[in-house]
Tab-separated table of C-alpha atoms and ligand atoms in Angstrom:
chain	number	residue	atom	x	y	z
Y	1	MET	CA	59.843	-153.269	-77.613
Y	2	ALA	CA	57.119	-153.967	-74.981
Y	3	THR	CA	53.715	-154.731	-76.425
Y	4	VAL	CA	50.730	-153.744	-74.234
Y	5	SER	CA	47.395	-155.704	-74.950
Y	6	LEU	CA	44.144	-153.834	-75.542
Y	7	ARG	CA	42.989	-155.101	-72.319
Y	8	ASP	CA	45.938	-153.500	-70.368
Y	9	GLU	CA	45.432	-150.316	-72.839
Y	10	ALA	CA	41.821	-150.021	-71.677
Y	11	ALA	CA	42.726	-150.421	-68.172
Y	12	GLY	CA	45.304	-147.929	-68.230
Y	13	LEU	CA	42.881	-145.375	-69.893
Y	14	LEU	CA	40.214	-146.159	-67.019
Y	15	ARG	CA	42.206	-145.719	-64.320
Y	16	ASP	CA	43.503	-142.212	-65.609
Y	17	LEU	CA	39.949	-141.178	-66.130
Y	18	ILE	CA	38.880	-142.439	-62.600
Y	19	ARG	CA	41.739	-140.222	-61.260
Y	20	LEU	CA	40.121	-136.932	-62.951
Y	21	ASP	CA	37.516	-135.906	-60.529
Y	22	THR	CA	34.249	-135.107	-62.711
Y	23	VAL	CA	31.800	-135.296	-60.136
Y	24	ASN	CA	28.620	-133.515	-61.663
Y	25	PRO	CA	27.965	-130.949	-60.256
Y	26	PRO	CA	30.225	-128.999	-60.889
Y	27	GLY	CA	31.311	-131.707	-63.568
Y	28	ASN	CA	34.745	-130.428	-65.103
Y	29	GLU	CA	34.423	-132.682	-67.692
Y	30	THR	CA	37.042	-130.715	-69.732
Y	31	LEU	CA	39.675	-132.655	-67.734
Y	32	ALA	CA	38.404	-135.886	-69.242
Y	33	ALA	CA	37.954	-134.327	-72.724
Y	34	GLU	CA	41.456	-133.284	-72.815
Y	35	HIS	CA	42.904	-136.420	-71.627
Y	36	LEU	CA	40.902	-138.448	-74.339
Y	37	ARG	CA	41.995	-135.830	-77.085
Y	38	ALA	CA	45.480	-136.333	-76.170
Y	39	TYR	CA	45.456	-140.124	-76.104
Y	40	LEU	CA	43.100	-140.450	-79.558
Y	41	GLU	CA	45.205	-137.880	-81.370
Y	42	ALA	CA	48.552	-139.940	-80.404
Y	43	ASN	CA	46.831	-142.569	-82.169
Y	44	GLY	CA	45.793	-140.772	-85.337
Y	45	VAL	CA	42.183	-140.042	-84.604
Y	46	ALA	CA	40.823	-136.527	-85.449
Y	47	CYS	CA	39.154	-134.840	-82.468
Y	48	GLU	CA	37.050	-131.712	-82.024
Y	49	VAL	CA	36.077	-130.403	-78.737
Y	50	TYR	CA	32.550	-128.657	-78.398
Y	51	ALA	CA	32.151	-126.803	-74.882
Y	52	ARG	CA	29.230	-124.513	-73.890
Y	53	VAL	CA	31.412	-123.399	-71.324
Y	54	PRO	CA	35.058	-123.839	-71.037
Y	55	GLU	CA	35.089	-126.224	-67.994
Y	56	ARG	CA	32.178	-128.541	-69.350
Y	57	ALA	CA	33.779	-129.730	-72.920
Y	58	ASN	CA	32.571	-132.722	-74.827
Y	59	LEU	CA	34.916	-134.510	-77.013
Y	60	VAL	CA	33.856	-135.887	-80.455
Y	61	ALA	CA	36.585	-138.119	-82.623
Y	62	ARG	CA	35.933	-139.300	-85.922
Y	63	ILE	CA	37.464	-142.122	-88.256
Y	64	PRO	CA	35.851	-140.860	-91.651
Y	65	GLY	CA	34.119	-143.266	-93.855
Y	66	HIS	CA	35.300	-143.264	-97.520
Y	67	GLY	CA	31.681	-143.407	-98.850
Y	68	ASP	CA	28.195	-142.519	-97.452
Y	69	GLY	CA	27.533	-145.540	-95.568
Y	70	PRO	CA	25.664	-145.467	-92.331
Y	71	ARG	CA	27.346	-143.717	-89.204
Y	72	LEU	CA	27.784	-145.734	-85.827
Y	73	LEU	CA	28.430	-143.399	-82.929
Y	74	LEU	CA	29.741	-144.626	-79.668
Y	75	LEU	CA	28.193	-142.511	-77.206
Y	76	SER	CA	29.097	-142.136	-73.620
Y	77	HIS	CA	29.333	-139.570	-70.812
Y	78	THR	CA	32.515	-138.430	-68.767
Y	79	ASP	CA	30.616	-136.955	-65.633
Y	80	THR	CA	29.733	-138.938	-62.679
Y	81	VAL	CA	27.719	-138.712	-59.526
Y	82	LEU	CA	29.382	-137.895	-56.346
Y	83	ALA	CA	31.217	-140.192	-53.806
Y	84	ASP	CA	31.109	-139.949	-49.910
Y	85	PRO	CA	34.938	-141.459	-49.200
Y	86	GLY	CA	33.814	-142.234	-45.858
Y	87	GLU	CA	31.717	-145.086	-47.240
Y	88	TRP	CA	34.416	-146.550	-49.681
Y	89	GLN	CA	37.071	-149.194	-48.782
Y	90	LEU	CA	39.471	-147.304	-51.366
Y	91	ASP	CA	39.979	-143.802	-52.293
Y	92	PRO	CA	37.006	-143.330	-54.871
Y	93	TRP	CA	39.351	-141.417	-57.065
Y	94	SER	CA	42.334	-143.882	-56.787
Y	95	GLY	CA	41.543	-145.819	-60.087
Y	96	GLU	CA	43.204	-148.619	-58.096
Y	97	LEU	CA	43.775	-152.051	-59.673
Y	98	ARG	CA	43.058	-154.985	-57.303
Y	99	ASP	CA	42.243	-158.533	-57.782
Y	100	GLY	CA	41.619	-157.883	-61.571
Y	101	GLN	CA	39.055	-155.031	-60.847
Y	102	VAL	CA	39.528	-151.468	-61.545
Y	103	TRP	CA	38.107	-149.425	-58.609
Y	104	GLY	CA	36.450	-145.939	-58.530
Y	105	ARG	CA	33.778	-143.565	-59.079
Y	106	GLY	CA	32.505	-144.136	-62.522
Y	107	ALA	CA	34.106	-147.523	-63.140
Y	108	LEU	CA	30.679	-148.776	-64.192
Y	109	ASP	CA	28.652	-145.647	-64.821
Y	110	MET	CA	30.376	-144.961	-67.250
Y	111	LYS	CA	34.213	-144.411	-67.477
Y	112	GLY	CA	34.581	-148.110	-68.188
Y	113	GLN	CA	32.531	-147.760	-71.360
Y	114	VAL	CA	34.466	-144.337	-72.113
Y	115	ALA	CA	37.605	-146.121	-71.771
Y	116	ALA	CA	36.732	-149.204	-73.836
Y	117	SER	CA	35.100	-146.873	-76.652
Y	118	ALA	CA	38.217	-144.860	-76.849
Y	119	VAL	CA	40.497	-147.875	-77.017
Y	120	ALA	CA	38.216	-149.503	-79.693
Y	121	MET	CA	38.752	-146.382	-81.719
Y	122	ALA	CA	42.413	-146.040	-81.300
Y	123	SER	CA	43.193	-149.507	-82.018
Y	124	LEU	CA	40.982	-149.548	-85.133
Y	125	ALA	CA	42.817	-146.551	-86.222
Y	126	ARG	CA	46.062	-148.182	-85.767
Y	127	ASP	CA	44.660	-151.248	-87.700
Y	128	GLY	CA	43.901	-148.828	-90.637
Y	129	PHE	CA	40.287	-149.632	-90.135
Y	130	GLU	CA	38.029	-148.070	-93.058
Y	131	ALA	CA	34.324	-148.267	-93.598
Y	132	PRO	CA	31.687	-146.661	-95.988
Y	133	GLY	CA	30.444	-144.569	-93.013
Y	134	ASP	CA	31.876	-142.518	-90.276
Y	135	LEU	CA	32.724	-144.078	-86.933
Y	136	ILE	CA	32.118	-141.579	-84.298
Y	137	PHE	CA	33.211	-141.316	-80.683
Y	138	ALA	CA	31.454	-138.773	-78.447
Y	139	ALA	CA	32.361	-138.545	-74.696
Y	140	CYS	CA	29.654	-136.130	-73.555
Y	141	ALA	CA	29.595	-133.854	-70.512
Y	142	ASP	CA	26.531	-133.471	-68.162
Y	143	GLU	CA	24.547	-136.749	-68.328
Y	144	GLU	CA	23.906	-137.132	-64.469
Y	145	VAL	CA	22.455	-133.546	-64.009
Y	146	GLY	CA	21.237	-132.787	-67.619
Y	147	ALA	CA	21.596	-128.926	-67.383
Y	148	GLY	CA	22.215	-128.455	-70.985
Y	149	PHE	CA	26.097	-128.807	-71.184
Y	150	GLY	CA	26.118	-132.422	-72.997
Y	151	LEU	CA	24.571	-134.164	-75.645
Y	152	GLN	CA	21.205	-132.172	-75.324
Y	153	TRP	CA	23.318	-128.785	-76.325
Y	154	LEU	CA	25.516	-130.952	-78.900
Y	155	VAL	CA	22.551	-132.198	-80.866
Y	156	GLU	CA	20.899	-128.476	-80.939
Y	157	GLU	CA	24.083	-126.459	-81.634
Y	158	HIS	CA	26.342	-129.054	-83.367
Y	159	PRO	CA	24.134	-131.380	-84.805
Y	160	GLU	CA	26.598	-132.528	-87.640
Y	161	ALA	CA	29.190	-133.592	-84.906
Y	162	VAL	CA	26.958	-136.275	-83.600
Y	163	ARG	CA	24.379	-137.145	-86.280
Y	164	ALA	CA	24.613	-141.028	-86.783
Y	165	GLU	CA	22.304	-143.617	-88.011
Y	166	TYR	CA	23.281	-145.918	-85.272
Y	167	CYS	CA	24.478	-145.697	-81.841
Y	168	ILE	CA	25.689	-147.742	-78.961
Y	169	ASN	CA	25.368	-146.060	-75.619
Y	170	GLU	CA	25.028	-147.240	-71.839
Y	171	GLY	CA	21.924	-148.785	-70.354
Y	172	GLY	CA	22.304	-152.685	-71.038
Y	173	GLY	CA	24.450	-155.459	-71.680
Y	174	ASP	CA	23.865	-157.354	-68.217
Y	175	ARG	CA	23.885	-161.028	-68.664
Y	176	LEU	CA	21.002	-162.667	-66.763
Y	177	VAL	CA	20.700	-166.310	-65.927
Y	178	LEU	CA	17.164	-167.336	-65.774
Y	179	ASP	CA	16.219	-171.018	-65.215
Y	180	GLY	CA	19.543	-172.251	-66.227
Y	181	ARG	CA	19.580	-170.080	-69.570
Y	182	ALA	CA	21.788	-167.060	-70.108
Y	183	PHE	CA	20.192	-164.127	-71.604
Y	184	TYR	CA	22.091	-160.471	-72.467
Y	185	VAL	CA	19.690	-157.721	-72.051
Y	186	CYS	CA	20.103	-154.702	-74.701
Y	187	SER	CA	18.099	-151.600	-74.141
Y	188	THR	CA	16.140	-150.378	-77.043
Y	189	ALA	CA	13.742	-148.078	-75.375
Y	190	GLU	CA	13.140	-145.988	-72.359
Y	191	LYS	CA	10.318	-144.660	-70.213
Y	192	MET	CA	9.715	-141.151	-69.743
Y	193	SER	CA	10.513	-139.345	-66.687
Y	194	ALA	CA	7.964	-136.815	-65.748
Y	195	PRO	CA	7.782	-135.705	-62.393
Y	196	PHE	CA	5.116	-133.531	-61.081
Y	197	ARG	CA	3.831	-131.680	-57.930
Y	198	ILE	CA	0.601	-131.872	-56.472
Y	199	ILE	CA	-0.190	-128.498	-54.343
Y	200	VAL	CA	-2.896	-128.858	-51.763
Y	201	HIS	CA	-4.256	-125.554	-50.307
Y	202	GLY	CA	-5.409	-124.840	-46.915
Y	203	ARG	CA	-5.450	-121.667	-44.260
Y	204	SER	CA	-2.553	-121.246	-41.949
Y	205	GLY	CA	-3.079	-120.515	-38.219
Y	206	HIS	CA	-1.133	-120.974	-35.122
Y	207	ALA	CA	-0.581	-124.565	-34.312
Y	208	SER	CA	-1.815	-124.170	-30.826
Y	209	ARG	CA	-5.362	-123.528	-31.885
Y	210	PRO	CA	-5.728	-126.177	-34.874
Y	211	GLY	CA	-9.330	-125.931	-34.777
Y	212	MET	CA	-9.319	-122.296	-36.341
Y	213	ALA	CA	-7.005	-123.322	-39.458
Y	214	ASP	CA	-7.393	-125.608	-42.215
Y	215	ASN	CA	-4.045	-127.792	-42.371
Y	216	ALA	CA	-2.774	-128.555	-45.970
Y	217	LEU	CA	-0.393	-131.156	-44.728
Y	218	VAL	CA	-3.091	-133.227	-43.071
Y	219	LYS	CA	-5.181	-132.809	-46.165
Y	220	ALA	CA	-2.336	-134.036	-48.237
Y	221	ALA	CA	-1.569	-137.230	-46.064
Y	222	PRO	CA	-4.307	-139.361	-47.505
Y	223	MET	CA	-3.457	-138.103	-51.005
Y	224	VAL	CA	0.107	-139.482	-50.536
Y	225	GLU	CA	-1.514	-142.838	-49.676
Y	226	ARG	CA	-3.403	-143.037	-52.599
Y	227	LEU	CA	-0.689	-141.867	-55.205
Y	228	GLY	CA	1.455	-144.310	-53.497
Y	229	ALA	CA	-1.214	-146.747	-53.943
Y	230	PHE	CA	-1.481	-146.421	-57.890
Y	231	ARG	CA	-1.229	-149.424	-60.176
Y	232	ASP	CA	-1.825	-148.722	-63.765
Y	233	GLU	CA	-3.658	-150.830	-65.997
Y	234	PRO	CA	-1.228	-153.147	-67.245
Y	235	GLU	CA	-0.137	-153.625	-70.947
Y	236	VAL	CA	2.387	-155.458	-72.589
Y	237	GLY	CA	4.559	-153.140	-75.063
Y	238	PRO	CA	6.682	-154.534	-77.895
Y	239	GLU	CA	9.957	-154.668	-75.751
Y	240	VAL	CA	8.305	-156.577	-72.988
Y	241	ALA	CA	6.679	-158.713	-75.306
Y	242	ALA	CA	9.983	-159.738	-77.003
Y	243	PHE	CA	11.454	-160.262	-73.364
Y	244	LEU	CA	8.488	-162.461	-72.115
Y	245	GLN	CA	8.504	-164.460	-75.363
Y	246	ALA	CA	12.300	-165.323	-75.092
Y	247	VAL	CA	12.185	-165.989	-71.164
Y	248	CYS	CA	8.649	-167.412	-70.771
Y	249	GLY	CA	8.456	-169.115	-74.289
Y	250	GLU	CA	5.196	-167.110	-74.851
Y	251	VAL	CA	3.673	-163.644	-74.493
Y	252	PRO	CA	1.301	-164.161	-71.514
Y	253	ALA	CA	-1.569	-161.631	-71.027
Y	254	ALA	CA	-0.826	-158.217	-69.447
Y	255	LEU	CA	-2.419	-159.272	-65.766
Y	256	GLU	CA	-0.584	-162.551	-65.790
Y	257	ALA	CA	2.894	-161.018	-67.094
Y	258	VAL	CA	4.496	-160.479	-63.744
Y	259	SER	CA	3.441	-163.713	-62.288
Y	260	ALA	CA	4.401	-165.815	-65.478
Y	261	ALA	CA	8.063	-163.923	-65.555
Y	262	ARG	CA	8.217	-164.432	-61.674
Y	263	ALA	CA	7.455	-168.428	-62.268
Y	264	VAL	CA	10.636	-168.528	-64.457
Y	265	HIS	CA	12.778	-166.749	-62.004
Y	266	PRO	CA	11.861	-164.045	-59.216
Y	267	LEU	CA	14.345	-161.544	-61.160
Y	268	ALA	CA	12.489	-161.706	-64.220
Y	269	GLY	CA	9.285	-160.583	-62.322
Y	270	ASP	CA	11.118	-157.686	-60.820
Y	271	ILE	CA	12.278	-156.545	-64.551
Y	272	VAL	CA	8.869	-156.865	-65.791
Y	273	GLU	CA	6.821	-155.301	-63.143
Y	274	PRO	CA	7.576	-151.567	-63.582
Y	275	LEU	CA	7.409	-152.056	-67.378
Y	276	LEU	CA	3.630	-152.963	-67.733
Y	277	GLY	CA	2.359	-149.258	-67.011
Y	278	THR	CA	3.057	-145.562	-65.779
Y	279	THR	CA	4.158	-145.731	-62.265
Y	280	LEU	CA	3.856	-142.882	-59.630
Y	281	ALA	CA	6.344	-142.750	-56.433
Y	282	PRO	CA	5.550	-139.833	-54.155
Y	283	THR	CA	8.974	-139.043	-52.919
Y	284	GLU	CA	9.089	-135.448	-51.352
Y	285	ILE	CA	6.790	-133.362	-49.339
Y	286	GLU	CA	6.977	-129.591	-48.204
Y	287	ALA	CA	4.699	-127.888	-46.141
Y	288	SER	CA	5.238	-125.519	-42.982
Y	289	LYS	CA	8.934	-124.213	-42.352
Y	290	LYS	CA	7.943	-123.720	-38.736
Y	291	ARG	CA	6.764	-126.150	-36.009
Y	292	ASN	CA	3.943	-123.689	-34.565
Y	293	VAL	CA	2.755	-122.430	-37.687
Y	294	ILE	CA	-0.004	-124.605	-39.671
Y	295	PRO	CA	0.676	-124.976	-43.239
Y	296	ASN	CA	-1.664	-123.238	-45.735
Y	297	ARG	CA	0.038	-125.122	-48.390
Y	298	CYS	CA	1.463	-128.507	-49.157
Y	299	GLU	CA	3.541	-129.637	-51.941
Y	300	ILE	CA	3.810	-133.282	-52.664
Y	301	THR	CA	6.478	-134.265	-55.317
Y	302	VAL	CA	5.880	-137.422	-57.316
Y	303	ASP	CA	8.337	-139.392	-59.335
Y	304	CYS	CA	6.376	-140.434	-62.640
Y	305	ARG	CA	7.512	-142.749	-65.278
Y	306	ILE	CA	5.434	-143.061	-68.299
Y	307	LEU	CA	5.474	-145.765	-70.859
Y	308	PRO	CA	6.730	-144.805	-74.539
Y	309	GLY	CA	3.600	-144.015	-76.659
Y	310	HIS	CA	1.601	-142.576	-73.767
Y	311	THR	CA	1.222	-138.727	-72.687
Y	312	GLN	CA	1.318	-136.513	-69.717
Y	313	GLU	CA	-2.464	-135.830	-70.510
Y	314	GLU	CA	-3.481	-139.290	-70.086
Y	315	VAL	CA	-1.556	-139.430	-66.616
Y	316	GLU	CA	-3.142	-136.352	-65.465
Y	317	ALA	CA	-6.608	-137.977	-66.145
Y	318	LYS	CA	-5.361	-141.038	-64.001
Y	319	VAL	CA	-4.167	-138.816	-61.164
Y	320	ALA	CA	-7.662	-136.965	-61.200
Y	321	ARG	CA	-9.362	-140.636	-60.854
Y	322	VAL	CA	-6.654	-141.459	-58.021
Y	323	LEU	CA	-7.452	-138.244	-56.070
Y	324	GLU	CA	-11.097	-137.975	-56.817
Y	325	GLY	CA	-13.042	-135.568	-54.367
Y	326	ALA	CA	-9.700	-133.905	-53.337
Y	327	GLU	CA	-8.828	-130.326	-54.341
Y	328	TYR	CA	-5.541	-129.841	-55.707
Y	329	ASP	CA	-3.227	-128.313	-58.477
Y	330	LEU	CA	-0.887	-130.513	-60.603
Y	331	GLU	CA	2.321	-129.123	-61.894
Y	332	TRP	CA	4.559	-130.804	-64.286
Y	333	ILE	CA	8.137	-130.192	-63.262
Y	334	GLU	CA	9.882	-131.790	-66.341
Y	335	ALA	CA	9.464	-134.399	-69.274
Y	336	GLN	CA	12.508	-136.395	-70.482
Y	337	GLY	CA	12.768	-139.603	-72.487
Y	338	GLY	CA	10.008	-141.945	-73.319
Y	339	THR	CA	11.701	-142.819	-76.845
Y	340	ARG	CA	12.051	-146.335	-78.492
Y	341	SER	CA	14.232	-147.771	-81.164
Y	342	PRO	CA	13.017	-150.684	-83.299
Y	343	VAL	CA	14.064	-153.968	-81.884
Y	344	ASP	CA	14.279	-155.157	-85.681
Y	345	SER	CA	17.376	-153.633	-87.050
Y	346	PRO	CA	20.707	-154.194	-88.611
Y	347	LEU	CA	22.210	-152.910	-84.988
Y	348	TRP	CA	20.157	-155.685	-83.304
Y	349	ASP	CA	21.968	-158.118	-85.752
Y	350	VAL	CA	25.292	-156.812	-84.745
Y	351	VAL	CA	24.679	-157.350	-81.084
Y	352	GLU	CA	23.350	-160.786	-81.941
Y	353	SER	CA	26.400	-161.820	-83.967
Y	354	PHE	CA	28.674	-160.722	-81.183
Y	355	VAL	CA	26.990	-162.806	-78.423
Y	356	ALA	CA	26.718	-165.761	-80.840
Y	357	GLU	CA	30.597	-165.499	-81.266
Y	358	VAL	CA	31.160	-165.326	-77.422
Y	359	GLU	CA	28.664	-167.357	-75.792
Y	360	PRO	CA	26.630	-169.236	-78.445
Y	361	GLU	CA	24.136	-170.847	-76.047
Y	362	ALA	CA	22.932	-167.365	-75.116
Y	363	GLN	CA	20.314	-165.276	-76.212
Y	364	VAL	CA	19.812	-161.569	-76.792
Y	365	VAL	CA	16.716	-159.926	-75.387
Y	366	PRO	CA	15.342	-156.448	-75.614
Y	367	LEU	CA	14.677	-154.276	-72.601
Y	368	LEU	CA	12.679	-151.294	-71.880
Y	369	LEU	CA	14.680	-148.820	-69.443
Y	370	SER	CA	12.627	-147.707	-66.557
Y	371	GLY	CA	15.108	-145.079	-66.191
Y	372	PHE	CA	16.533	-142.974	-68.985
Y	373	THR	CA	19.935	-142.240	-70.754
Y	374	ASP	CA	21.255	-139.691	-73.156
Y	375	SER	CA	19.964	-141.944	-76.131
Y	376	HIS	CA	16.561	-139.861	-76.298
Y	377	TRP	CA	18.077	-136.821	-77.202
Y	378	ILE	CA	19.678	-138.507	-80.281
Y	379	ARG	CA	16.589	-140.505	-81.026
Y	380	GLU	CA	14.626	-137.238	-80.928
Y	381	ALA	CA	17.071	-135.255	-82.910
Y	382	PHE	CA	17.939	-137.672	-85.858
Y	383	GLY	CA	15.758	-140.985	-85.589
Y	384	THR	CA	18.946	-142.604	-84.771
Y	385	ILE	CA	18.490	-146.274	-83.924
Y	386	ALA	CA	20.203	-146.326	-80.368
Y	387	TYR	CA	20.843	-149.354	-77.987
Y	388	GLY	CA	22.200	-149.636	-74.616
Y	389	PHE	CA	24.643	-152.560	-74.840
Y	390	PHE	CA	27.911	-152.775	-72.923
Y	391	PRO	CA	28.248	-156.599	-72.355
Y	392	MET	CA	29.241	-157.992	-68.783
Y	393	ARG	CA	29.291	-161.605	-67.818
Y	394	THR	CA	32.075	-161.769	-65.001
Y	395	MET	CA	30.426	-159.376	-62.360
Y	396	GLU	CA	26.796	-160.547	-61.450
Y	397	PRO	CA	24.150	-157.890	-62.536
Y	398	GLU	CA	22.751	-157.573	-59.178
Y	399	VAL	CA	26.323	-157.078	-57.827
Y	400	ALA	CA	26.678	-154.150	-60.472
Y	401	ALA	CA	23.422	-152.745	-59.860
Y	402	ARG	CA	24.289	-152.346	-56.191
Y	403	LEU	CA	27.688	-150.415	-56.895
Y	404	ILE	CA	26.279	-148.035	-59.320
Y	405	HIS	CA	26.039	-144.577	-57.922
Y	406	SER	CA	26.940	-146.211	-54.639
Y	407	ALA	CA	30.123	-147.053	-52.682
Y	408	ASP	CA	33.045	-149.542	-53.787
Y	409	GLU	CA	32.084	-148.962	-57.398
Y	410	ARG	CA	34.317	-151.073	-59.618
Y	411	ILE	CA	34.476	-152.915	-62.760
Y	412	GLU	CA	36.202	-156.597	-63.888
Y	413	LEU	CA	38.860	-156.223	-66.179
Y	414	ASP	CA	37.206	-159.208	-68.073
Y	415	ASP	CA	34.170	-157.197	-68.456
Y	416	LEU	CA	36.168	-153.984	-69.685
Y	417	GLU	CA	37.801	-156.157	-72.383
Y	418	LEU	CA	34.536	-157.720	-73.332
Y	419	GLY	CA	32.895	-154.545	-73.761
Y	420	MET	CA	35.826	-153.205	-75.772
Y	421	ARG	CA	35.587	-156.406	-77.884
Y	422	PHE	CA	32.049	-155.777	-78.822
Y	423	LEU	CA	32.612	-152.015	-79.695
Y	424	ARG	CA	35.131	-153.293	-82.125
Y	425	HIS	CA	33.218	-156.004	-83.588
Y	426	ALA	CA	30.134	-153.630	-83.848
Y	427	ALA	CA	32.457	-151.004	-85.866
Y	428	SER	CA	33.793	-153.722	-87.995
Y	429	ALA	CA	30.208	-155.137	-88.772
Y	430	LEU	CA	29.177	-151.474	-89.790
Y	431	PRO	CA	29.915	-151.945	-93.370
Y	432	SER	CA	27.312	-154.957	-93.515
Y	433	LEU	CA	24.369	-152.596	-92.150
Y	434	PRO	CA	22.177	-151.505	-94.900
Z	1	ZN	ZN1	25.529	-143.299	-66.940
């Protein structure tokens, strides 16, 4: 009988998943949910499909615990961003295996981790795995757009399906080499994404007689510059402090944090820089729709990322100081994320014990994400300790960062296997979590 290694099993499943087009919008994640269900059920894992609408299904699978020990959720999403085949060397939905890499949209973000999580579940079930608490696999829809079909909907409508004390999700696992030392980053917190609009009012008029109008676009121009030049008063939160302690050997004062990190390695400075305060980035502007009409209204959209522990009200006050003297209305568009899990937890010990096994000289460091993932839904709903960790050491993090949401996305089979080994390790270490 031919035996298939777990590595080949994960690669095969990943290639299948990439061939299912789950670009969101529209998503069609049911394609992936059904494929995963067939695979997991064939391996004796009980599955349940939850869908707000038939074509946007979430799959939850479970190896029930024999007691009331802590539950561990392996969380992932099956939707992807779009891909323009014209920019790619290979068909983005080919799932081609070339030179030890699986190519295709979603290979890194995040069908690779979906496949690794599913193979970890299936292989543990075949091994007769048992733990005091449930081991749960959730492959969710709609992470990339967040229109209420995925984990957000699940925690509201079917909380018992995904309730867990611990969760492993995307958003970390990069291996950084800084000043000759190796670090694996584990994301434990995320900034809040809270974009807003600044609305500037004027008076319209014919563009051939500008003196008679009050041009809202012209009034907005210096405001765009002032918003773009904003630098928050820096502060060092717990995750950045732990990162700096590990990388610099001390926690420098907030004003020196970037230069101290940069002195160790430029990359460390780049990592720390956006994590010391709220950032504002004006990204869109809208005024007149007609060349010869002077606009009476101009809207500036500002991408705003707020540190955990800070509020939108505080940011409004800062914006008021930045735009002092100008007249405008501020409208919040939405607010998501801005949650943290403690760095000191049994799940942290599990991550450290894995890294100690595969690379004893390397150190695990926490990271605050400047972006956000689905982790905040589960932290907010259940107080779950959720980390982003899928270790990757063969592909350089700079290369991976360039491929995510971009052309020629692909994952190293060695990294897929490493990630799967970590997920199996985490599940097996579950019984020792208090
Ligand atoms: Zn993702």
